[in-house]
Amino acid sequence: MRFLSTIKKRAEEGFTLVEILIIAPVVIIVISGFIALIITMVGDVLAIRDRNNMAFEIRNTLDRIEQDTRLSTQFLTTSNTLLSPQGSDNNFTGTAAFSNTNSLILGTLTTDKNPTDTTRQLVFYAKQPNDCGPQQSYNRPFISKTMYFIKNGSLWRRSYLFNWNQNATPNDETLCSAPWQQNSCSPGYTASRCQTNDVEMMQNVSSFSVKYYATPQSTTDIGAINALSATSIEVTINGQKTIAGRSVTNAGTVRAAKINNIDADLAAPTTPTVSSTVSGPNTITFSWPAVPAATSYNVSYNINGGSWVNATNDSTTTSFSVNAYRNDTVTIQVSARNSTGTSAADQEAATLPLWTDCDLKNGWVNYSPTPGYSGAAYTKTNNDIVVLKGMIKSGTVTDGTTVCTLPPGLRPAYPQIFQNSSPDSASRIDVWPDGNVTISNANAGWVSLENIRFVASTASYTWTNLTLSNGWTNFGSPYPPALQYTTDTVGRVIVRGMIVQGTFADQTLIAALPASKQPSQYLIFPARGGSGFNALGINYAAGRGIESKGGINPNGWYSPQAIYYPSSFAGWSSLTFQNSWSNFGSGFTTAQYTKASDGLVTIKGIIKGGTSSGTLPVAQLPAGYRPKEKVLVHTISAAGYSRLDIDTDGKIYPVIANTTYTGLDGISFMGDQ
């Protein structure tokens, strides 16, 4: 009992200090061990959790890569330069290319809905080559680029789409439907180029590698340099992070094959090689061989160094024609383009000839060149006046025989009848809307094509109908609907028509002209009548205008054709007479000359009194107002028919003239010298 009493007493008194000092370390050691065990267990749990999470992230990333691979058309070695800000330099203005040495670059088909949607359709370009609709699946598909790359230890996915539109009028960027895929950029970029952010596929990526295989069954890596020829890839991702003092790693690999083989990386086209051909008297056609991969061509041109005019041709058109005028130089620039880019431009220049030779028919040939006369040729000035020139001979003289045919663009809107020279007489030449130039009342010895001047049907001039007087009426179809006039761009008045049955006595008014369209002095032009040679007067007096000149009875019809300057024109220079010739005076025109901006030299005047000889000139035109070849024209004189020759030195010879009076009115030629 005493022993138990002692123990009870000690228990009531507690542990001594010595006992506590002995017990405390033991307790601490036990607790520390327990905490260490708990920490170890928690660390293991965290490591396992993160390793599992990493495995999930790797698997999820590889699944997305596999999905993109199956939609891809090519494995690319480079993305090529990208539009800002989607370059590999990863700033908000980056354009640098991605390389497959450290990235995976896929050319991927785009779709109009999510690729996992069973109703999605591929997106195609319009007009390449078919219209959108049932045949669009035969067009070029719209391809995007998908890049997987490492940035700041994370694996990112970027989507890149070329510029596109859905214009009502298609160009080489027009799509038949809008793609579901969108451009992505680094997070934080908000400008219009990108509609979404890059996707961060996973963090803590220690390595990302791709192997390329020629076939899905192959086990030989052909290397990144040969990615374009690969059909299958193997992607390996290694992840690594530190958690609770532990290095957590995981890895995953996927093997995937593409199921398409379309050139995704359409290269920017090469520069076209342009050549030129004069395809008509007023047309130059430029052409170039088709450029591989080009979907359109940018074309710009200027005339004589003026402003550039822009045009665009589609991929099937490899030529472009430019209409201009005689002696104009056309310069063209052509570059090829597609949705990837535009090539450098090739430049070509060509000059239109001053004249185009007539293709003579029915036995007619050019007059012997030894006298210096021009061969038959035609041209059109820059204000749409068609001019013929030349001497021909030896052909069929049956009335209505075709001499040559003018090309489209150099034809009259209605038939026009001109009076021209044959040996010692006046012949008749008709020019028809189909371009045929026919001859009547001609002499096979020779015929001059000078004096034929008319407005091309393509001109945009407005014609004014005149009111006829003194029994004159319009002939009607197929000739002009009325006797009418217009004013060209240099201010010349042009008269055309076909009239019948009026009074033909000298100075009988046919139709009054507005005062602004009257000449400053009285003009007399050759004008064909139904019975042959005749003349036409244009009176400057108030209330007057176009007049008949008597002579031979027009016998049913009269062809007034004239080009002249109105009284407001002040650009005349006076001829200096030789060999006793002088102005007739009395209100008739003074002998003068001028040259318009289109190069047409015009002479007017009624002269008298000189020496009528084919060897002594009336006057001499100065340099710049002379023809390139000798010109033979016929005019009006007191004896009726008159002939003058103008030589290349500018001398005007009265080969057949009358000293009472001889007319110079109606003489015009191109001053090409």
XYZ file of C-alpha atoms in Angstrom:
673
model
C 0.000 0.000 0.000
C 2.812 2.259 0.713
C 4.310 1.663 -2.703
C 1.069 2.571 -4.468
C 0.784 5.610 -2.326
C 4.205 6.749 -3.396
C 3.416 6.387 -7.122
C 0.180 8.300 -6.749
C 1.974 11.075 -5.037
C 4.560 11.389 -7.748
C 1.885 11.442 -10.465
C 0.161 14.253 -8.757
C 3.379 16.217 -8.616
C 4.143 15.912 -12.605
C 7.394 15.334 -14.576
C 10.597 16.710 -13.371
C 12.676 19.039 -15.565
C 15.194 16.281 -16.199
C 12.455 13.998 -17.392
C 11.052 16.647 -19.735
C 14.490 17.337 -21.212
C 14.860 13.675 -21.887
C 11.364 13.185 -23.393
C 11.081 16.417 -25.565
C 13.696 15.512 -28.228
C 12.119 12.147 -28.620
C 8.717 13.770 -29.236
C 10.181 16.285 -31.731
C 11.906 13.526 -33.647
C 8.691 11.586 -33.863
C 6.673 14.632 -35.016
C 9.324 15.669 -37.602
C 9.313 12.238 -39.053
C 5.582 12.336 -39.327
C 5.636 15.775 -41.052
C 8.340 14.597 -43.440
C 6.242 11.623 -44.244
C 3.239 13.883 -44.926
C 5.323 16.239 -47.147
C 6.714 13.355 -49.109
C 3.287 11.958 -49.602
C 1.877 15.374 -50.731
C 4.836 15.952 -53.097
C 4.310 12.582 -54.635
C 0.645 13.333 -55.077
C 1.424 16.745 -56.686
C 4.026 15.221 -58.996
C 1.678 12.477 -60.027
C -1.081 14.979 -60.597
C 1.105 17.279 -62.743
C 2.569 14.344 -64.604
C -0.954 13.194 -65.375
C -1.985 16.713 -66.370
C 1.072 16.971 -68.599
C 0.232 13.651 -70.198
C -3.285 14.913 -70.864
C -1.991 18.187 -72.342
C 0.463 16.331 -74.551
C -2.210 13.914 -75.709
C -4.683 16.738 -76.354
C -2.046 18.694 -78.309
C -1.037 15.671 -80.364
C -4.699 14.989 -81.154
C -5.069 18.556 -82.482
C -1.897 18.189 -84.536
C -3.178 14.908 -85.932
C -6.479 16.534 -86.890
C -4.675 19.428 -88.627
C -2.362 16.991 -90.377
C -5.248 15.066 -91.892
C -6.693 18.304 -93.283
C -3.341 19.450 -94.563
C -2.212 19.361 -98.180
C 1.517 19.771 -97.645
C 4.196 19.800 -94.990
C 6.096 23.015 -95.618
C 9.755 23.831 -95.110
C 8.967 27.514 -94.623
C 5.924 29.680 -94.219
C 7.504 32.302 -96.468
C 7.235 35.928 -95.436
C 3.928 36.570 -93.702
C 1.777 39.642 -93.505
C 2.283 41.765 -90.407
C 1.873 40.993 -87.524
C 1.913 37.218 -88.017
C 5.630 36.673 -88.543
C 7.837 34.412 -86.454
C 9.520 37.408 -84.809
C 6.391 37.490 -82.633
C 5.903 41.182 -82.235
C 3.002 43.278 -83.349
C 4.650 44.141 -86.669
C 6.399 40.818 -87.358
C 6.640 39.433 -90.906
C 9.559 36.959 -90.647
C 9.016 33.453 -91.983
C 8.671 30.357 -89.834
C 11.098 27.511 -90.571
C 10.393 23.819 -90.058
C 13.753 23.360 -88.319
C 12.023 24.430 -85.099
C 8.334 24.543 -86.060
C 5.688 22.467 -87.744
C 4.223 24.261 -90.771
C 1.130 22.834 -92.432
C -0.702 23.897 -95.553
C -4.315 23.293 -94.595
C -7.579 23.192 -96.518
C -10.101 25.731 -95.285
C -13.751 24.928 -94.725
C -16.938 26.961 -94.522
C -17.780 25.439 -91.102
C -15.900 23.759 -88.279
C -13.974 20.856 -89.834
C -15.672 18.483 -87.380
C -19.103 19.501 -88.693
C -20.336 16.774 -91.034
C -21.961 19.392 -93.315
C -18.818 21.468 -93.811
C -17.601 22.119 -97.357
C -14.235 23.167 -98.717
C -13.728 26.796 -99.692
C -12.780 27.536 -103.322
C -11.608 30.573 -105.253
C -14.054 32.152 -107.693
C -13.227 32.232 -111.420
C -10.249 29.906 -111.057
C -11.373 28.819 -113.566
C -15.124 28.338 -113.029
C -17.859 30.540 -111.654
C -19.067 29.805 -108.142
C -21.778 27.185 -108.186
C -22.006 23.570 -109.313
C -18.556 23.652 -110.959
C -16.677 25.461 -108.194
C -15.281 22.218 -106.767
C -13.040 22.118 -109.838
C -11.544 25.481 -108.860
C -8.382 26.076 -106.834
C -9.092 25.509 -103.113
C -8.384 28.226 -100.588
C -5.518 27.079 -98.379
C -4.432 28.416 -95.013
C -1.217 27.809 -93.109
C -1.038 26.403 -89.606
C 2.154 26.878 -87.577
C 3.066 25.090 -84.310
C 5.987 26.813 -82.582
C 7.668 27.279 -79.199
C 7.542 30.670 -77.493
C 8.544 31.295 -73.870
C 8.437 27.582 -73.059
C 4.920 27.077 -74.426
C 3.754 25.414 -77.618
C 1.509 27.745 -79.642
C -0.751 27.242 -82.663
C -1.121 30.076 -85.187
C -3.497 30.171 -88.161
C -2.628 32.237 -91.241
C -5.033 33.034 -94.106
C -4.146 34.868 -97.289
C -6.115 38.004 -98.052
C -9.545 37.160 -99.410
C -12.818 38.817 -100.327
C -16.267 38.035 -101.671
C -16.520 40.832 -104.232
C -19.453 40.825 -106.614
C -16.912 41.341 -109.402
C -14.312 38.643 -108.695
C -10.575 39.200 -108.634
C -7.807 36.736 -107.798
C -8.612 36.965 -104.032
C -12.371 36.347 -104.329
C -13.784 33.234 -102.618
C -17.031 31.425 -103.278
C -17.750 31.193 -99.539
C -16.290 32.637 -96.367
C -13.809 30.397 -94.499
C -14.553 29.296 -90.958
C -10.854 29.504 -90.091
C -9.556 32.854 -88.867
C -6.234 34.651 -88.714
C -4.666 34.526 -85.281
C -1.960 36.652 -83.684
C -0.062 36.913 -80.431
C -2.404 37.671 -77.522
C -2.930 41.403 -77.130
C -3.018 42.253 -80.836
C -6.398 43.766 -81.700
C -6.066 45.246 -85.207
C -8.193 44.116 -88.159
C -5.728 41.612 -89.660
C -6.384 39.059 -86.896
C -9.749 38.010 -85.534
C -8.517 35.815 -82.688
C -5.475 35.005 -80.540
C -2.963 32.227 -81.067
C -3.878 29.104 -79.075
C -1.499 28.150 -76.264
C -1.586 24.379 -76.655
C 0.504 23.591 -73.551
C 3.114 25.080 -71.220
C 6.413 23.698 -69.955
C 7.498 22.198 -73.254
C 11.135 21.142 -73.138
C 11.311 19.967 -76.751
C 9.160 19.713 -79.854
C 10.412 17.587 -82.756
C 9.052 16.418 -86.090
C 10.185 13.578 -88.314
C 9.171 13.358 -91.949
C 8.466 10.163 -93.880
C 8.010 9.587 -97.597
C 5.133 7.149 -97.032
C 2.890 6.309 -94.066
C 4.592 2.903 -93.778
C 8.143 4.217 -93.982
C 10.455 4.113 -90.962
C 13.173 6.341 -92.463
C 13.163 10.011 -91.548
C 13.816 11.955 -94.783
C 14.593 15.125 -92.844
C 13.014 18.532 -92.490
C 14.627 19.724 -95.706
C 12.490 17.250 -97.656
C 9.216 18.040 -95.920
C 7.484 18.948 -99.190
C 7.840 15.386 -100.446
C 6.660 13.780 -97.201
C 3.250 12.202 -96.791
C 3.521 11.329 -93.110
C 4.985 12.897 -89.978
C 5.836 11.815 -86.456
C 5.558 14.496 -83.800
C 7.122 14.136 -80.367
C 6.498 16.496 -77.462
C 8.542 16.409 -74.253
C 7.302 18.283 -71.224
C 9.251 19.167 -68.092
C 8.496 21.180 -64.958
C 9.574 21.280 -61.322
C 6.975 20.753 -58.623
C 7.582 20.298 -54.916
C 11.268 20.032 -55.651
C 10.667 17.251 -58.111
C 11.361 17.324 -61.871
C 8.187 16.179 -63.573
C 8.537 15.003 -67.166
C 6.331 13.372 -69.705
C 6.387 12.755 -73.420
C 4.103 11.755 -76.232
C 4.347 10.865 -79.889
C 1.858 10.720 -82.717
C 2.229 9.474 -86.280
C -0.166 11.027 -88.794
C -0.513 11.150 -92.564
C -2.029 13.823 -94.780
C -4.822 12.680 -97.071
C -4.448 15.419 -99.702
C -1.682 16.469 -102.038
C -2.295 20.029 -103.208
C 0.361 22.691 -103.516
C -0.428 24.790 -100.499
C 2.521 27.100 -100.750
C 1.655 28.794 -104.037
C 4.793 30.711 -104.925
C 4.594 34.300 -106.081
C 4.718 34.205 -109.899
C 7.751 35.123 -111.974
C 7.971 38.235 -114.136
C 6.184 38.007 -117.509
C 8.116 38.556 -120.736
C 6.173 41.068 -122.824
C 6.395 41.558 -126.586
C 4.437 43.845 -128.927
C 2.835 43.750 -132.359
C 1.204 46.519 -134.356
C -2.098 44.736 -134.939
C -3.870 47.567 -136.739
C -3.335 51.137 -137.903
C -4.408 52.390 -134.495
C -3.832 49.332 -132.297
C -0.816 47.816 -130.578
C -1.243 44.370 -129.047
C 1.067 43.348 -126.228
C 1.368 39.674 -125.327
C 3.275 37.409 -122.961
C 3.556 33.669 -122.311
C 1.414 32.377 -119.462
C 3.227 32.599 -116.142
C 2.958 29.454 -113.969
C 0.822 29.966 -110.854
C -0.418 33.383 -112.020
C -4.118 33.950 -111.395
C -4.214 37.410 -112.946
C -2.011 40.039 -114.522
C -1.700 43.669 -113.534
C -1.506 45.818 -116.656
C -0.787 49.524 -116.839
C 0.073 51.626 -119.841
C 0.626 55.175 -120.932
C 0.655 56.939 -124.274
C 3.533 59.259 -125.098
C 4.664 59.325 -121.481
C 1.314 60.520 -120.119
C -0.597 59.313 -117.093
C -0.647 55.587 -116.397
C -3.903 53.755 -117.012
C -4.458 50.607 -114.942
C -6.221 47.426 -115.946
C -6.330 43.827 -114.729
C -6.546 40.719 -116.885
C -7.567 37.286 -115.695
C -5.206 34.342 -115.768
C -6.392 33.061 -119.143
C -5.734 36.337 -120.939
C -2.133 36.795 -121.971
C -2.515 39.765 -124.272
C -3.703 43.343 -124.034
C -4.475 45.768 -126.860
C -4.177 49.542 -126.656
C -5.772 51.884 -129.163
C -3.825 55.013 -129.975
C -3.074 57.241 -132.946
C -0.448 57.561 -135.624
C 3.091 57.976 -134.307
C 1.958 57.499 -130.689
C 4.290 55.516 -128.452
C 2.535 53.163 -126.060
C 4.441 51.889 -123.026
C 3.034 48.970 -121.055
C 3.957 47.321 -117.752
C 2.765 43.816 -116.925
C 3.198 41.928 -113.664
C 1.815 38.524 -112.733
C 0.018 37.980 -109.460
C -1.709 35.410 -107.328
C -2.932 35.266 -103.742
C 0.660 34.905 -102.502
C 2.136 37.959 -104.157
C 2.937 39.996 -107.254
C 5.947 39.673 -109.530
C 8.150 42.472 -110.766
C 6.801 44.198 -113.877
C 8.177 43.844 -117.380
C 7.997 46.947 -119.559
C 7.631 47.141 -123.334
C 7.156 50.130 -125.654
C 5.981 50.290 -129.255
C 5.161 53.085 -131.682
C 2.303 53.128 -134.164
C 3.322 53.797 -137.772
C 2.429 57.059 -139.472
C 0.734 55.180 -142.307
C -0.625 51.733 -143.122
C -0.315 50.522 -146.704
C -3.491 49.698 -148.606
C -3.887 46.085 -149.689
C -4.748 46.910 -153.293
C -7.217 44.744 -155.224
C -8.546 44.104 -158.728
C -5.302 44.765 -160.518
C -4.611 48.153 -158.963
C -0.988 48.697 -157.972
C 1.012 51.575 -156.600
C 2.185 54.111 -159.129
C 5.872 53.857 -159.970
C 7.835 55.339 -157.062
C 10.352 57.035 -159.334
C 8.341 60.266 -159.658
C 8.267 60.406 -155.850
C 4.536 59.878 -155.304
C 3.370 57.887 -152.294
C 1.879 54.435 -152.546
C -1.725 53.963 -151.447
C -1.966 54.239 -147.660
C -4.289 55.371 -144.901
C -4.088 56.757 -141.372
C -6.271 58.248 -138.645
C -5.400 61.421 -136.786
C -5.771 61.851 -133.050
C -9.132 63.543 -133.533
C -10.553 60.658 -135.583
C -10.113 62.104 -139.067
C -9.311 59.346 -141.574
C -6.871 60.418 -144.300
C -5.980 58.546 -147.498
C -3.041 59.274 -149.769
C -1.149 57.870 -152.736
C -1.151 57.219 -156.456
C -2.371 53.971 -158.004
C -2.604 52.664 -161.577
C -3.432 49.858 -163.987
C -6.449 48.324 -162.256
C -9.960 47.468 -163.379
C -11.863 50.653 -164.181
C -15.375 49.206 -164.108
C -17.542 51.517 -162.033
C -17.791 50.341 -158.439
C -14.562 48.327 -158.517
C -13.032 47.906 -155.037
C -9.543 49.393 -154.774
C -8.852 48.429 -151.162
C -10.635 47.871 -147.858
C -10.143 49.991 -144.753
C -10.044 48.193 -141.376
C -12.612 48.639 -138.592
C -12.135 51.916 -136.777
C -11.198 53.716 -140.006
C -14.551 53.541 -141.751
C -17.296 56.130 -142.195
C -20.695 55.783 -140.572
C -22.372 56.294 -143.976
C -21.197 56.034 -147.592
C -19.343 59.147 -148.707
C -18.513 60.184 -152.281
C -15.351 62.120 -153.158
C -14.107 63.748 -156.345
C -10.489 62.897 -157.174
C -7.940 63.161 -159.955
C -7.299 60.920 -162.921
C -5.310 62.005 -165.983
C -6.751 65.380 -167.017
C -10.123 64.678 -165.415
C -11.926 64.044 -162.142
C -12.693 60.521 -160.981
C -15.168 59.381 -158.333
C -14.212 57.439 -155.216
C -16.754 56.071 -152.737
C -15.879 54.977 -149.196
C -18.384 52.584 -147.633
C -19.201 51.670 -144.013
C -17.823 48.165 -144.621
C -14.456 49.757 -145.423
C -14.524 49.191 -149.171
C -12.991 51.985 -151.235
C -14.514 51.803 -154.721
C -13.619 53.675 -157.894
C -15.743 54.973 -160.787
C -15.192 57.180 -163.840
C -11.485 56.443 -163.545
C -8.567 56.175 -165.937
C -6.277 53.167 -165.543
C -3.300 55.406 -166.263
C -3.435 56.652 -162.692
C -5.758 57.769 -159.897
C -4.885 59.968 -156.937
C -6.313 59.052 -153.528
C -5.611 62.500 -152.097
C -8.551 64.678 -150.979
C -10.270 61.738 -149.202
C -10.848 62.911 -145.630
C -13.745 61.896 -143.383
C -14.728 61.328 -139.746
C -14.399 57.739 -138.525
C -17.613 56.103 -137.361
C -15.978 55.521 -133.963
C -15.688 59.275 -133.287
C -17.878 60.699 -130.554
C -18.739 63.908 -132.388
C -22.283 65.271 -132.414
C -23.700 66.004 -135.848
C -26.195 68.804 -136.521
C -28.706 68.515 -139.368
C -29.071 71.477 -141.709
C -32.314 72.819 -143.136
C -32.282 72.608 -146.954
C -33.477 75.362 -149.302
C -34.343 75.949 -152.987
C -35.712 72.535 -153.731
C -32.841 70.533 -152.327
C -33.770 67.400 -150.337
C -31.780 64.721 -148.568
C -31.026 61.598 -150.591
C -31.611 59.345 -147.592
C -30.510 55.773 -146.925
C -27.846 54.444 -147.119
C -26.253 57.907 -147.164
C -26.248 60.319 -144.204
C -29.820 61.033 -143.051
C -29.329 64.756 -143.658
C -26.851 67.310 -144.872
C -25.073 67.891 -141.581
C -21.990 69.309 -139.895
C -19.866 68.815 -136.805
C -16.793 70.436 -135.273
C -13.716 68.371 -134.441
C -11.403 68.799 -131.478
C -9.146 71.330 -133.238
C -12.095 73.490 -134.326
C -12.455 72.437 -137.961
C -15.965 72.330 -139.398
C -16.773 69.090 -141.234
C -19.666 68.816 -143.671
C -21.104 65.571 -145.038
C -24.258 64.523 -146.836
C -25.971 63.463 -150.041
C -28.656 65.723 -151.555
C -30.865 65.735 -154.670
C -33.094 67.712 -157.058
C -32.362 71.315 -156.098
C -31.494 74.435 -158.046
C -27.841 74.245 -159.034
C -27.250 77.727 -160.468
C -24.113 79.457 -159.189
C -24.397 80.630 -155.558
C -27.834 79.100 -155.003
C -28.227 78.606 -151.249
C -28.505 74.960 -150.301
C -28.395 75.345 -146.498
C -27.591 78.248 -144.196
C -24.851 77.767 -141.608
C -24.708 79.301 -138.119
C -22.443 82.336 -138.092
C -19.955 80.486 -135.852
C -19.567 77.794 -138.531
C -19.043 80.116 -141.485
C -15.572 80.748 -142.954
C -13.970 84.200 -142.948
C -13.914 84.272 -146.785
C -15.618 82.458 -149.647
C -14.447 78.838 -150.135
C -14.784 76.615 -153.212
C -14.379 72.822 -152.861
C -14.461 70.037 -155.444
C -17.766 68.163 -155.038
C -19.034 65.238 -157.053
C -22.377 65.461 -158.861
C -24.497 62.908 -160.632
C -23.099 63.857 -164.054
C -19.499 64.108 -162.919
C -17.243 67.008 -161.985
C -18.728 69.776 -159.852
C -17.940 72.268 -157.112
C -19.299 73.357 -153.748
C -19.270 76.887 -152.332
C -19.278 77.911 -148.670
C -20.279 81.534 -148.246
C -19.204 83.730 -145.342
C -21.993 86.310 -145.780
C -24.679 86.654 -143.099
C -27.472 84.132 -143.506
C -25.560 82.183 -146.106
C -23.661 78.922 -145.987
C -23.433 75.951 -148.346
C -24.091 76.876 -151.989
C -24.136 75.171 -155.371
C -21.670 76.467 -157.957
C -23.488 75.851 -161.206
C -21.391 74.071 -163.779
C -22.595 70.640 -164.819
C -26.126 69.703 -163.789
C -25.835 67.451 -160.718
C -28.386 65.275 -162.517
C -30.218 63.954 -159.514
C -27.632 64.070 -156.714
C -24.876 66.181 -155.250
C -22.215 65.143 -152.684
C -21.118 68.038 -150.466
C -17.969 66.937 -148.555
C -15.787 69.598 -146.916
C -13.395 70.234 -144.024
C -12.513 73.850 -143.265
C -11.734 76.315 -140.480
C -14.422 78.786 -139.305
C -13.894 82.544 -139.184
C -12.866 82.383 -135.512
C -9.667 80.512 -136.396
C -6.613 82.810 -136.371
C -3.693 80.425 -136.944
C -3.071 81.128 -140.628
C 0.224 81.996 -142.315
C 0.305 83.640 -145.743
C 1.925 81.985 -148.745
C 4.703 83.942 -150.448
C 3.913 83.895 -154.171
C 6.337 83.119 -156.962
C 6.163 83.490 -160.719
C 3.611 86.331 -160.788
C 0.809 84.539 -158.944
C -1.347 86.670 -156.609
C -4.536 86.508 -154.538
C -7.776 86.732 -156.501
C -9.395 88.966 -153.886
C -13.044 90.081 -154.120
C -14.022 88.224 -150.942
C -12.514 84.904 -151.987
C -9.968 83.261 -149.737
C -6.451 84.565 -149.350
C -3.679 82.050 -150.072
C -2.696 80.786 -146.612
C -1.694 77.605 -144.806
C -1.807 76.134 -141.317
C -1.014 72.913 -139.516
C -3.192 71.470 -136.752
C -2.016 69.572 -133.707
C -3.014 66.316 -135.413
C -0.458 67.013 -138.192
C -2.947 67.816 -140.967
C -1.729 70.713 -143.113
C -4.532 72.752 -144.722
C -4.141 75.207 -147.598
C -6.779 77.656 -148.777
C -6.984 80.437 -151.327
C -8.135 81.517 -154.771
C -5.204 82.763 -156.883
C -4.741 84.231 -160.358
C -2.438 85.626 -162.984
C 0.759 83.615 -162.724
C 2.629 81.333 -165.017
C 0.631 78.160 -165.556
C 3.406 75.623 -165.827
C 4.141 72.360 -164.152
C 7.755 73.397 -163.742
C 7.363 76.816 -162.086
C 5.889 76.881 -158.569
C 3.112 79.053 -157.247
C 4.733 79.213 -153.796
C 6.825 77.147 -151.394
C 5.721 75.830 -148.006
C 8.254 76.080 -145.178
C 9.838 73.119 -143.402
C 7.384 71.380 -141.102
C 4.496 72.018 -143.497
C 5.656 69.718 -146.282
C 4.549 66.205 -147.300
C 6.846 63.210 -146.947
C 6.123 62.206 -150.565
C 4.865 64.197 -153.520
C 1.126 64.991 -153.352
C -1.172 65.232 -156.406
C -4.462 67.023 -155.753
C -7.237 68.422 -157.877
C -8.994 71.706 -157.244
C -11.372 74.107 -158.993
C -10.385 76.684 -161.625
C -12.095 78.958 -164.148
C -11.809 76.100 -166.650
C -13.304 73.594 -164.194
C -10.813 70.851 -163.321
C -7.386 71.891 -162.018
C -4.398 69.833 -160.825
C -1.611 70.867 -158.453
C 1.414 68.895 -157.249
C 3.122 69.600 -153.914
C 6.680 68.323 -153.743
C 8.644 67.242 -150.697
C 10.537 70.558 -150.759
C 7.225 72.368 -150.238
C 6.929 73.796 -153.749
C 3.374 73.937 -155.143
C 3.280 73.352 -158.907
C 0.237 74.352 -161.043
C 0.392 71.365 -163.407
C -3.075 72.110 -164.791
C -4.305 75.570 -163.817
C -6.059 78.662 -165.124
C -4.659 82.140 -164.799
C -8.153 83.641 -164.473
C -8.429 81.852 -161.180
C -7.279 78.591 -159.650
C -8.423 77.351 -156.274
C -6.316 76.063 -153.390
C -9.339 75.398 -151.177
C -9.750 71.805 -150.060
C -6.032 70.917 -150.218
C -4.839 69.053 -147.142
C -2.170 66.472 -146.367
C -0.244 65.123 -143.410
C 2.845 67.230 -142.729
C 5.063 64.279 -141.839
C 8.362 65.666 -143.037
